[in-house]
Amino acid sequence: MASISERTFIAIKPDGVQWGLVGKIITRFEQKGFKLVAMKFMHASEDLLKEHYTDLKDRPFYAGLIKYMRSGPVVVWEGLNVVKTGRVMLGETNPTDSKPGTIRGDFCVQVGRNIIHGSDSVENAETEINLWFTPEELVEYTSCAHQWI
Ligand code: IDP
Ligand code: MG
């Protein structure tokens, strides 16, 4: 059953930071009505990035991807269908296929520089949240929007 406490892991990639898009991207998730659970700005280690993208380790772009992904804000959002909705808000992996109005559709042009990561399943979201955040970093509070959703 769909749960209002579903969580997703979103990472703004270094080019998203350089283009000054952090505020705009965070705003989209806030406006949609998702609850901010955790956020930090960090320089990820190579080991962490390799673990995060372990399913892509045999792809030709893997080494370049690890090199590209060094820093950015990482965020946990919570809400009804947040994983699927988050992916819709991101757009397709390749910005060329992403519709205007989506984050990748509006702000980037090439697949190797697509400015944002979002979990692709509830299961992967849980793995990624545990990889990037400690339990103490996940903040517990009741959102005033909760009763309206
Ligand atoms: P996703 O980010 O939409 O989930 P994945 O297939 O999981 O897409 O790929 C992870 C990341 O790897 C992409 O967001 C993109 O940065 C990079 N990537 C995927 N395909 C290519 C490619 O063909 N060339 C270069 N980079 C790629
Ligand atoms: Mg993916």
mmCIF file of C-alpha atoms and ligand atoms in Angstrom:
data_model
loop_
_atom_site.group_PDB
_atom_site.id
_atom_site.type_symbol
_atom_site.label_atom_id
_atom_site.label_comp_id
_atom_site.label_asym_id
_atom_site.label_seq_id
_atom_site.Cartn_x
_atom_site.Cartn_y
_atom_site.Cartn_z
ATOM 1 C CA MET A 1 0.000 0.000 0.000
ATOM 2 C CA ALA A 2 1.199 3.518 -0.798
ATOM 3 C CA SER A 3 2.602 5.126 2.305
ATOM 4 C CA ILE A 4 2.753 8.780 3.250
ATOM 5 C CA SER A 5 6.079 8.032 4.947
ATOM 6 C CA GLU A 6 7.758 6.741 1.777
ATOM 7 C CA ARG A 7 11.197 8.296 1.350
ATOM 8 C CA THR A 8 13.510 9.077 -1.529
ATOM 9 C CA PHE A 9 17.126 10.133 -1.855
ATOM 10 C CA ILE A 10 17.861 13.118 -4.075
ATOM 11 C CA ALA A 11 21.377 14.387 -4.843
ATOM 12 C CA ILE A 12 22.121 17.579 -6.706
ATOM 13 C CA LYS A 13 25.171 16.900 -8.836
ATOM 14 C CA PRO A 14 28.167 19.281 -9.074
ATOM 15 C CA ASP A 15 26.964 20.931 -12.279
ATOM 16 C CA GLY A 16 23.609 21.668 -10.599
ATOM 17 C CA VAL A 17 25.563 23.423 -7.854
ATOM 18 C CA GLN A 18 27.707 25.348 -10.359
ATOM 19 C CA TRP A 19 24.661 26.525 -12.335
ATOM 20 C CA GLY A 20 23.149 27.898 -9.099
ATOM 21 C CA LEU A 21 20.167 25.557 -9.247
ATOM 22 C CA VAL A 22 20.150 24.268 -5.664
ATOM 23 C CA GLY A 23 17.442 26.639 -4.451
ATOM 24 C CA LYS A 24 15.242 26.109 -7.508
ATOM 25 C CA ILE A 25 15.435 22.321 -7.204
ATOM 26 C CA ILE A 26 14.750 22.271 -3.457
ATOM 27 C CA THR A 27 11.810 24.629 -4.056
ATOM 28 C CA ARG A 28 10.197 22.225 -6.537
ATOM 29 C CA PHE A 29 10.126 19.425 -3.962
ATOM 30 C CA GLU A 30 8.885 21.796 -1.237
ATOM 31 C CA GLN A 31 6.140 23.178 -3.455
ATOM 32 C CA LYS A 32 5.001 19.709 -4.438
ATOM 33 C CA GLY A 33 4.298 19.073 -0.764
ATOM 34 C CA PHE A 34 7.058 16.685 0.191
ATOM 35 C CA LYS A 35 8.502 16.784 3.667
ATOM 36 C CA LEU A 36 12.179 17.590 4.118
ATOM 37 C CA VAL A 37 13.730 14.874 6.285
ATOM 38 C CA ALA A 38 17.469 15.447 5.888
ATOM 39 C CA MET A 39 19.859 17.594 3.910
ATOM 40 C CA LYS A 40 23.601 18.157 3.830
ATOM 41 C CA PHE A 41 26.159 19.645 1.491
ATOM 42 C CA MET A 42 29.119 17.337 1.147
ATOM 43 C CA HIS A 43 32.130 16.204 -0.801
ATOM 44 C CA ALA A 44 31.491 12.495 -1.351
ATOM 45 C CA SER A 45 34.409 10.075 -1.179
ATOM 46 C CA GLU A 46 35.273 7.953 -4.187
ATOM 47 C CA ASP A 47 34.374 4.821 -2.184
ATOM 48 C CA LEU A 48 30.923 6.183 -1.376
ATOM 49 C CA LEU A 49 30.252 7.090 -5.018
ATOM 50 C CA LYS A 50 31.455 3.692 -6.224
ATOM 51 C CA GLU A 51 29.091 2.009 -3.794
ATOM 52 C CA HIS A 52 26.232 4.298 -4.800
ATOM 53 C CA TYR A 53 26.661 3.484 -8.510
ATOM 54 C CA THR A 54 27.753 -0.143 -8.046
ATOM 55 C CA ASP A 55 25.066 -1.436 -10.439
ATOM 56 C CA LEU A 56 26.690 0.595 -13.244
ATOM 57 C CA LYS A 57 30.264 -0.576 -12.637
ATOM 58 C CA ASP A 58 30.537 -2.410 -15.958
ATOM 59 C CA ARG A 59 29.266 0.487 -18.058
ATOM 60 C CA PRO A 60 31.783 2.407 -20.209
ATOM 61 C CA PHE A 61 30.886 5.736 -18.571
ATOM 62 C CA TYR A 62 31.349 4.473 -14.969
ATOM 63 C CA ALA A 63 34.841 5.944 -14.349
ATOM 64 C CA GLY A 64 33.790 9.297 -15.782
ATOM 65 C CA LEU A 65 30.611 9.231 -13.718
ATOM 66 C CA ILE A 66 32.529 8.688 -10.457
ATOM 67 C CA LYS A 67 34.908 11.533 -11.334
ATOM 68 C CA TYR A 68 32.039 13.892 -12.207
ATOM 69 C CA MET A 69 29.949 13.203 -9.078
ATOM 70 C CA ARG A 70 32.205 14.672 -6.401
ATOM 71 C CA SER A 71 30.101 17.178 -4.474
ATOM 72 C CA GLY A 72 26.669 18.558 -3.874
ATOM 73 C CA PRO A 73 23.738 18.725 -1.504
ATOM 74 C CA VAL A 74 22.093 15.392 -0.709
ATOM 75 C CA VAL A 75 18.509 15.423 0.481
ATOM 76 C CA VAL A 76 15.892 13.013 1.807
ATOM 77 C CA TRP A 77 12.252 13.813 0.972
ATOM 78 C CA GLU A 78 9.237 12.030 2.411
ATOM 79 C CA GLY A 79 5.671 11.742 1.133
ATOM 80 C CA LEU A 80 3.045 9.782 -0.735
ATOM 81 C CA ASN A 81 4.590 8.096 -3.805
ATOM 82 C CA VAL A 82 7.663 10.305 -3.421
ATOM 83 C CA VAL A 83 9.971 7.884 -5.282
ATOM 84 C CA LYS A 84 7.886 7.682 -8.440
ATOM 85 C CA THR A 85 6.801 11.313 -8.328
ATOM 86 C CA GLY A 86 10.396 12.383 -7.730
ATOM 87 C CA ARG A 87 11.506 10.521 -10.859
ATOM 88 C CA VAL A 88 8.741 12.197 -12.868
ATOM 89 C CA MET A 89 9.876 15.586 -11.545
ATOM 90 C CA LEU A 90 13.485 14.791 -12.563
ATOM 91 C CA GLY A 91 12.616 13.770 -16.119
ATOM 92 C CA GLU A 92 14.378 11.078 -18.129
ATOM 93 C CA THR A 93 18.024 10.068 -17.617
ATOM 94 C CA ASN A 94 18.858 11.729 -20.922
ATOM 95 C CA PRO A 95 17.866 15.417 -20.859
ATOM 96 C CA THR A 96 17.135 15.139 -24.592
ATOM 97 C CA ASP A 97 14.190 12.871 -23.758
ATOM 98 C CA SER A 98 13.034 14.962 -20.781
ATOM 99 C CA LYS A 99 9.940 17.090 -21.168
ATOM 100 C CA PRO A 100 10.004 20.829 -20.457
ATOM 101 C CA GLY A 101 8.780 21.371 -16.920
ATOM 102 C CA THR A 102 10.926 18.576 -15.538
ATOM 103 C CA ILE A 103 14.203 19.410 -13.802
ATOM 104 C CA ARG A 104 16.391 17.774 -16.426
ATOM 105 C CA GLY A 105 14.093 18.991 -19.187
ATOM 106 C CA ASP A 106 14.471 22.587 -18.028
ATOM 107 C CA PHE A 107 18.053 22.855 -16.841
ATOM 108 C CA CYS A 108 20.456 20.581 -18.724
ATOM 109 C CA VAL A 109 21.280 19.163 -22.144
ATOM 110 C CA GLN A 110 23.510 16.145 -21.867
ATOM 111 C CA VAL A 111 23.246 12.708 -20.223
ATOM 112 C CA GLY A 112 26.715 12.793 -18.669
ATOM 113 C CA ARG A 113 25.882 16.143 -17.018
ATOM 114 C CA ASN A 114 22.282 15.733 -15.961
ATOM 115 C CA ILE A 115 22.510 17.737 -12.673
ATOM 116 C CA ILE A 116 20.452 15.543 -10.337
ATOM 117 C CA HIS A 117 20.066 12.015 -8.970
ATOM 118 C CA GLY A 118 16.852 10.484 -7.665
ATOM 119 C CA SER A 119 16.207 6.957 -6.325
ATOM 120 C CA ASP A 120 14.454 4.696 -8.830
ATOM 121 C CA SER A 121 12.621 2.362 -6.400
ATOM 122 C CA VAL A 122 11.501 2.333 -2.794
ATOM 123 C CA GLU A 123 14.003 -0.420 -2.071
ATOM 124 C CA ASN A 124 16.922 1.457 -3.658
ATOM 125 C CA ALA A 125 15.856 4.638 -1.873
ATOM 126 C CA GLU A 126 16.206 2.886 1.471
ATOM 127 C CA THR A 127 19.646 1.552 0.522
ATOM 128 C CA GLU A 128 20.794 4.969 -0.689
ATOM 129 C CA ILE A 129 19.452 6.830 2.365
ATOM 130 C CA ASN A 130 21.336 4.399 4.633
ATOM 131 C CA LEU A 131 24.465 4.796 2.526
ATOM 132 C CA TRP A 132 24.505 8.598 2.568
ATOM 133 C CA PHE A 133 22.980 9.416 5.974
ATOM 134 C CA THR A 134 23.353 8.211 9.540
ATOM 135 C CA PRO A 135 20.095 7.570 11.456
ATOM 136 C CA GLU A 136 20.721 10.697 13.611
ATOM 137 C CA GLU A 137 20.815 12.856 10.493
ATOM 138 C CA LEU A 138 17.228 11.945 9.606
ATOM 139 C CA VAL A 139 15.137 14.548 11.418
ATOM 140 C CA GLU A 140 11.843 13.578 13.015
ATOM 141 C CA TYR A 141 9.041 16.129 13.187
ATOM 142 C CA THR A 142 5.398 16.427 12.155
ATOM 143 C CA SER A 143 4.741 18.543 9.100
ATOM 144 C CA CYS A 144 1.683 20.801 9.424
ATOM 145 C CA ALA A 145 0.751 19.698 5.874
ATOM 146 C CA HIS A 146 0.437 16.095 7.071
ATOM 147 C CA GLN A 147 -3.228 16.334 8.076
ATOM 148 C CA TRP A 148 -4.184 17.844 4.689
ATOM 149 C CA ILE A 149 -2.547 15.127 2.570
HETATM 150 P P1 IDP B 1 19.307 7.841 -13.583
HETATM 151 O O1 IDP B 1 20.239 8.846 -12.961
HETATM 152 O O2 IDP B 1 18.248 8.528 -14.403
HETATM 153 O O3 IDP B 1 18.748 6.862 -12.602
HETATM 154 P P2 IDP B 1 21.088 5.716 -14.473
HETATM 155 O O4 IDP B 1 20.847 4.837 -15.646
HETATM 156 O O5 IDP B 1 20.926 5.132 -13.115
HETATM 157 O O6 IDP B 1 20.155 7.006 -14.655
HETATM 158 O O7 IDP B 1 22.540 6.304 -14.630
HETATM 159 C C1 IDP B 1 23.150 6.994 -13.568
HETATM 160 C C2 IDP B 1 23.846 8.226 -14.107
HETATM 161 O O8 IDP B 1 24.891 7.812 -14.993
HETATM 162 C C3 IDP B 1 22.977 9.144 -14.972
HETATM 163 O O9 IDP B 1 22.173 10.022 -14.205
HETATM 164 C C4 IDP B 1 24.030 9.870 -15.752
HETATM 165 O O10 IDP B 1 24.658 10.889 -14.963
HETATM 166 C C5 IDP B 1 25.064 8.781 -16.004
HETATM 167 N N1 IDP B 1 24.846 8.148 -17.315
HETATM 168 C C6 IDP B 1 23.861 7.294 -17.651
HETATM 169 N N2 IDP B 1 23.977 6.927 -18.947
HETATM 170 C C7 IDP B 1 25.054 7.583 -19.437
HETATM 171 C C8 IDP B 1 25.699 7.616 -20.710
HETATM 172 O O11 IDP B 1 25.294 6.980 -21.685
HETATM 173 N N3 IDP B 1 26.802 8.414 -20.803
HETATM 174 C C9 IDP B 1 27.290 9.134 -19.768
HETATM 175 N N4 IDP B 1 26.714 9.130 -18.550
HETATM 176 C C10 IDP B 1 25.613 8.362 -18.378
HETATM 177 MG MG MG B 2 19.665 5.380 -11.479
#
